[in-house]
Each structure stands twice: as structure tokens, then as C-alpha cells.
C-alpha atoms as a PDB file:
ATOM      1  CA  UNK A   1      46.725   7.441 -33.876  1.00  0.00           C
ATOM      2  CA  UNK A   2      43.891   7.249 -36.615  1.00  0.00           C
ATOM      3  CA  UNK A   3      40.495   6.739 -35.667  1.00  0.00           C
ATOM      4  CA  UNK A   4      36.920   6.930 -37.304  1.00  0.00           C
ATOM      5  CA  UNK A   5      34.101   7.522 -35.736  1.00  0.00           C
ATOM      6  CA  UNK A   6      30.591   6.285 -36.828  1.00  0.00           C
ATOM      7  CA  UNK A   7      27.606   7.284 -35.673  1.00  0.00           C
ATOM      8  CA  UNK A   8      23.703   7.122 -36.284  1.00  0.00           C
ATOM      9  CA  UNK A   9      22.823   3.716 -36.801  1.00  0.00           C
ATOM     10  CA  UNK A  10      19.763   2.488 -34.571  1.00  0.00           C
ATOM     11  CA  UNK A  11      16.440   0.574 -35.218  1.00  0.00           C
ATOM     12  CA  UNK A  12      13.778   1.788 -37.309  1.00  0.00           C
ATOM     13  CA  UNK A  13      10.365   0.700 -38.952  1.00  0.00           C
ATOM     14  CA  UNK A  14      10.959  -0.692 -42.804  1.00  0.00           C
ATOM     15  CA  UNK A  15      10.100   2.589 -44.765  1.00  0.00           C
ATOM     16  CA  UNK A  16      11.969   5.040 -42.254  1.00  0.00           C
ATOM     17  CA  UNK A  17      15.431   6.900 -42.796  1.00  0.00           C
ATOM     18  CA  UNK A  18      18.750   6.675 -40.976  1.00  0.00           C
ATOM     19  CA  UNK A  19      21.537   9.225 -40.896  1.00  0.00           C
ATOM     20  CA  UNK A  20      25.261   7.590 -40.974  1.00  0.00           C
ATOM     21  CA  UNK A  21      28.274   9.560 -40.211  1.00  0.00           C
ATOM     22  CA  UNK A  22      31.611   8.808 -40.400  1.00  0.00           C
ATOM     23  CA  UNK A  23      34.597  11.281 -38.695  1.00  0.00           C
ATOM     24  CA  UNK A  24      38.097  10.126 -39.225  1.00  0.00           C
ATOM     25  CA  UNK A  25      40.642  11.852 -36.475  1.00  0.00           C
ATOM     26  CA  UNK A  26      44.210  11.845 -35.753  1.00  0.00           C
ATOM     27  CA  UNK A  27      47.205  12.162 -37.494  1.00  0.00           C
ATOM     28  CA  UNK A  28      47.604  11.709 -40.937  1.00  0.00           C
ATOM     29  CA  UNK A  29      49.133  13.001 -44.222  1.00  0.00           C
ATOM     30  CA  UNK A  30      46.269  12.623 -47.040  1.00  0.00           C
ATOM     31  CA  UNK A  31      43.150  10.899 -46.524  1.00  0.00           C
ATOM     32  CA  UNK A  32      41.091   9.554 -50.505  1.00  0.00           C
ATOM     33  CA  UNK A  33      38.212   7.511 -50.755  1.00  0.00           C
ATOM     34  CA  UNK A  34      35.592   7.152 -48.076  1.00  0.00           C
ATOM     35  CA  UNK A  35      33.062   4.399 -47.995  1.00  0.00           C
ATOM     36  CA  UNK A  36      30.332   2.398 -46.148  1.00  0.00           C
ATOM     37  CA  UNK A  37      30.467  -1.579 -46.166  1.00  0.00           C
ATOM     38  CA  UNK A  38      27.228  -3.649 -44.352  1.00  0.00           C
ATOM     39  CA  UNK A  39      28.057  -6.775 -43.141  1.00  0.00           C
ATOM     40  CA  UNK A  40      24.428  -8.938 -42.851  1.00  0.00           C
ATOM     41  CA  UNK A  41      24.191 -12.515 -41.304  1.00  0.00           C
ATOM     42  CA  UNK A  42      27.580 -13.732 -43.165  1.00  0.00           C
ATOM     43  CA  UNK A  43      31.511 -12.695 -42.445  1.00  0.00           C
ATOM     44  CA  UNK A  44      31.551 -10.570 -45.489  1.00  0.00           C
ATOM     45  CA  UNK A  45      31.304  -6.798 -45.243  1.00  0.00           C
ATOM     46  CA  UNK A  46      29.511  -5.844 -48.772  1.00  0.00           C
ATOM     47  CA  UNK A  47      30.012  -2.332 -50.458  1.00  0.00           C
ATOM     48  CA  UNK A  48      27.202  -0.043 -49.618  1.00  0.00           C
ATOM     49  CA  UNK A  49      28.669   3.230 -50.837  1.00  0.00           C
ATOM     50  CA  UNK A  50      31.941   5.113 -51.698  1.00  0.00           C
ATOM     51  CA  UNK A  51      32.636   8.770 -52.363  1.00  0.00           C
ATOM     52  CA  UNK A  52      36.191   9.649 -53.489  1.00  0.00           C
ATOM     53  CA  UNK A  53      37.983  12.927 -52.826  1.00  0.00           C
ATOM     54  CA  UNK A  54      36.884  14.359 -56.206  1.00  0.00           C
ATOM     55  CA  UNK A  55      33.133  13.423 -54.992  1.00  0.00           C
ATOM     56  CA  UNK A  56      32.894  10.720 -57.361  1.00  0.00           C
ATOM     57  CA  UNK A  57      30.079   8.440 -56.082  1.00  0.00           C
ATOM     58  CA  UNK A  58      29.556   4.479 -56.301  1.00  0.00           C
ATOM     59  CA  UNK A  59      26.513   2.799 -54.695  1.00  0.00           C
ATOM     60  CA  UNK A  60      25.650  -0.997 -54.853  1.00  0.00           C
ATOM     61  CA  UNK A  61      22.185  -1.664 -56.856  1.00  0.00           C
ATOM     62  CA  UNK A  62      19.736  -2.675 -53.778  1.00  0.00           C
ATOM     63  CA  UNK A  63      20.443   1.069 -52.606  1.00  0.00           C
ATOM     64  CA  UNK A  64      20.642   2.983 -55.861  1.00  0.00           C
ATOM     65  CA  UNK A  65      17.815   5.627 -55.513  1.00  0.00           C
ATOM     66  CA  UNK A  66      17.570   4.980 -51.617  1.00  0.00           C
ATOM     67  CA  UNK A  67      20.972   5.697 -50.402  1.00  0.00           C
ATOM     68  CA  UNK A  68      23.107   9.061 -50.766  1.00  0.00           C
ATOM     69  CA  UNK A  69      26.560   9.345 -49.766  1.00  0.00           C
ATOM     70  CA  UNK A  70      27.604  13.012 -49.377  1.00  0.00           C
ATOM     71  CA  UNK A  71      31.288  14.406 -48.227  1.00  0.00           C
ATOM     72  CA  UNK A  72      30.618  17.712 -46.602  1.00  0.00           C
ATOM     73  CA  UNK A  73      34.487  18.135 -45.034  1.00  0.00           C
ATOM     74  CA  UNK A  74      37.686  16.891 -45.234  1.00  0.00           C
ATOM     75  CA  UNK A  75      37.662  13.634 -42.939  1.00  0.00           C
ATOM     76  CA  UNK A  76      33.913  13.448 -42.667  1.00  0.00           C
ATOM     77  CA  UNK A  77      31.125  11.854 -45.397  1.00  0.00           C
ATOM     78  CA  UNK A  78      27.818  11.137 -44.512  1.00  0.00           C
ATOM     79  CA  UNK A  79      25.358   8.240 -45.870  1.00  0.00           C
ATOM     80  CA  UNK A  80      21.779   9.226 -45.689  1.00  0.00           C
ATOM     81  CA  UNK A  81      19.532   6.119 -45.848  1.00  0.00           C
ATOM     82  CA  UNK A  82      15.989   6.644 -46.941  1.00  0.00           C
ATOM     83  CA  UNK A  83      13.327   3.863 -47.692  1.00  0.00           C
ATOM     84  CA  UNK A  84      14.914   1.549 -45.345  1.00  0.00           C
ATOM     85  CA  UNK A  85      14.002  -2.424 -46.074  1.00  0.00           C
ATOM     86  CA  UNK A  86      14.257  -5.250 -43.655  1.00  0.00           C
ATOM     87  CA  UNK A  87      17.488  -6.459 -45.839  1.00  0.00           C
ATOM     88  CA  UNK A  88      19.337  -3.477 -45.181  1.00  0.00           C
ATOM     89  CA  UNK A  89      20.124  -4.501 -41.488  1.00  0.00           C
ATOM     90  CA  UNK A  90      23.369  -5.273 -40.314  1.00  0.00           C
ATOM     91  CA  UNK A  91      26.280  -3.506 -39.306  1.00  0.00           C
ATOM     92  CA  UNK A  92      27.714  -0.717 -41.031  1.00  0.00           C
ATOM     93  CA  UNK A  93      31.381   0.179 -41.148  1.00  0.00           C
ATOM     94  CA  UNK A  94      33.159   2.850 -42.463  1.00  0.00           C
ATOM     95  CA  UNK A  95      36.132   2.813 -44.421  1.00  0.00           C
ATOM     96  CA  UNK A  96      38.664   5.164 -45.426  1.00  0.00           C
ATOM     97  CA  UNK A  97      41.988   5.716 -47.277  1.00  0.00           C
ATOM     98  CA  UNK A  98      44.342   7.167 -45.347  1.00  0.00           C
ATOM     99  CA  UNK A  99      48.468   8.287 -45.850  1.00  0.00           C
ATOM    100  CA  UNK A 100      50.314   8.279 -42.862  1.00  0.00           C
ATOM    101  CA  UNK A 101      54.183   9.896 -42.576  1.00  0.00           C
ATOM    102  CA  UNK A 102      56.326   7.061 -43.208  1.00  0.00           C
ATOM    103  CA  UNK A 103      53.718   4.574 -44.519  1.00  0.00           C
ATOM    104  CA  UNK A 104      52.094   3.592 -47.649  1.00  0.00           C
ATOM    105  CA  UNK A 105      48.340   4.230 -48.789  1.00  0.00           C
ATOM    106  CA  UNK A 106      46.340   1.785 -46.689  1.00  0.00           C
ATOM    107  CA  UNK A 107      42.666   1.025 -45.554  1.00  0.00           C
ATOM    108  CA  UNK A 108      41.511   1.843 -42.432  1.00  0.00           C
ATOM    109  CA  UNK A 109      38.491   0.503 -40.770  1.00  0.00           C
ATOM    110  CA  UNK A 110      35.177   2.399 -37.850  1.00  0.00           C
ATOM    111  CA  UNK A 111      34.384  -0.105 -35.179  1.00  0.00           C
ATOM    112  CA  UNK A 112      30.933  -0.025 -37.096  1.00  0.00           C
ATOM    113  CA  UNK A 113      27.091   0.826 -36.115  1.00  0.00           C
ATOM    114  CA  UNK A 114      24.369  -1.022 -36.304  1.00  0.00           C
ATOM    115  CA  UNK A 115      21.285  -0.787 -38.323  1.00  0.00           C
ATOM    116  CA  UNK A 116      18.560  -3.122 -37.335  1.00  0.00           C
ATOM    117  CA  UNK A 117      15.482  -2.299 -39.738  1.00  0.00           C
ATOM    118  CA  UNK A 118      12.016  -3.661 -38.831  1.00  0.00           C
ATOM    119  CA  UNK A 119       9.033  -5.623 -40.932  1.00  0.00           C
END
């Protein structure tokens, strides 16, 4: 009944810019903190970027100064990726905070995009 939707990952030259967005649909109460996590050549999915509701930002320091994460809507934020490096590749998931009628605050996960950044 929840759903987010990413879009705008792809493969570009090292140097170039990417576009994420992230929709979330369906039916919920309240929806908080929205965020991106990459997951490279390991299991783990690293923190990219978070925005809360109040627009407070949060980057990790490889993208500080490359990355902006920007919350335009309700349910929707959007991580612009500029100066792209080789490292950055992997896939990118979006994450969100969501209350649902009869249920606690919880986590809820996009099927994630790639982004595949060439030397």
C-alpha cells in the first residue's frame, strides 16, 4: 500500500551530473525524513543524503559540495548529483519515514536505481 518510486539513475562520464528522484505513494498518515543510501560492491547501503521534514539536510563527506538533496513536495525529494566520480557508482535507494493508521513510525525502502559512473 506504500510505494516509492526512484527514478534517474543511468550511466554517465566521471565529471557529468545525475538527477535522482524519489516519489513515495499510497496510503499513509505522516511521512518525516527522506534519504538516499548507495550501496557499492559490498552488502551495505551507505548514507548518501537525508533531508527531514523541517528541510534539515545531512550529506556524507565524499559528496559534500557535489551532492544537493532538495524536498520540493510533500512525498517527493530530489538528489541532484553534480561532479560525478567513478566511486560514486552503485545503486541508489531511497528511504523514507513513513506513519501508517494502526502502525508505528517505520522505514520504508525504493527498489533502487542505478548509477554506473565512468573513468
Amino acid at each position: 500500500q506504500v510505494q516509492l518510486v526512484e527514478s534517474g539513475g543511468g550511466l554517465v562520464q566521471a565529471g557529468g551530473s545525475l538527477r535522482l528522484s524519489c516519489v513515495a505513494s499510497g496510503s499513509f498518515v505522516d511521512i518525516n525524513t527522506m534519504g538516499w543510501y548507495r550501496q557499492g560492491p559490498g552488502l551495505q547501503r551507505d548514507l548518501v543524503a537525508t533531508i527531514g521534514s523541517g528541510d534539515t539536510t545531512n550529506y556524507a563527506d565524499s559528496v559534500k559540495g557535489r551532492f544537493t538533496i532538495s524536498r520540493d513536495s510533500y512525498n517527493t525529494n530530489y538528489l541532484q548529483m553534480n561532479s560525478l566520480k567513478p566511486e560514486d557508482t552503485g545503486v541508489y535507494y531511497c528511504k523514507a519515514e513513513l506513519l501508517r493508521s494502526f502502525e508505528n513510525w517505520r522505514d520504508y525502502w525504493g527498489q533502487g536505481t542505478q548509477v554506473t559512473v565512468s573513468s
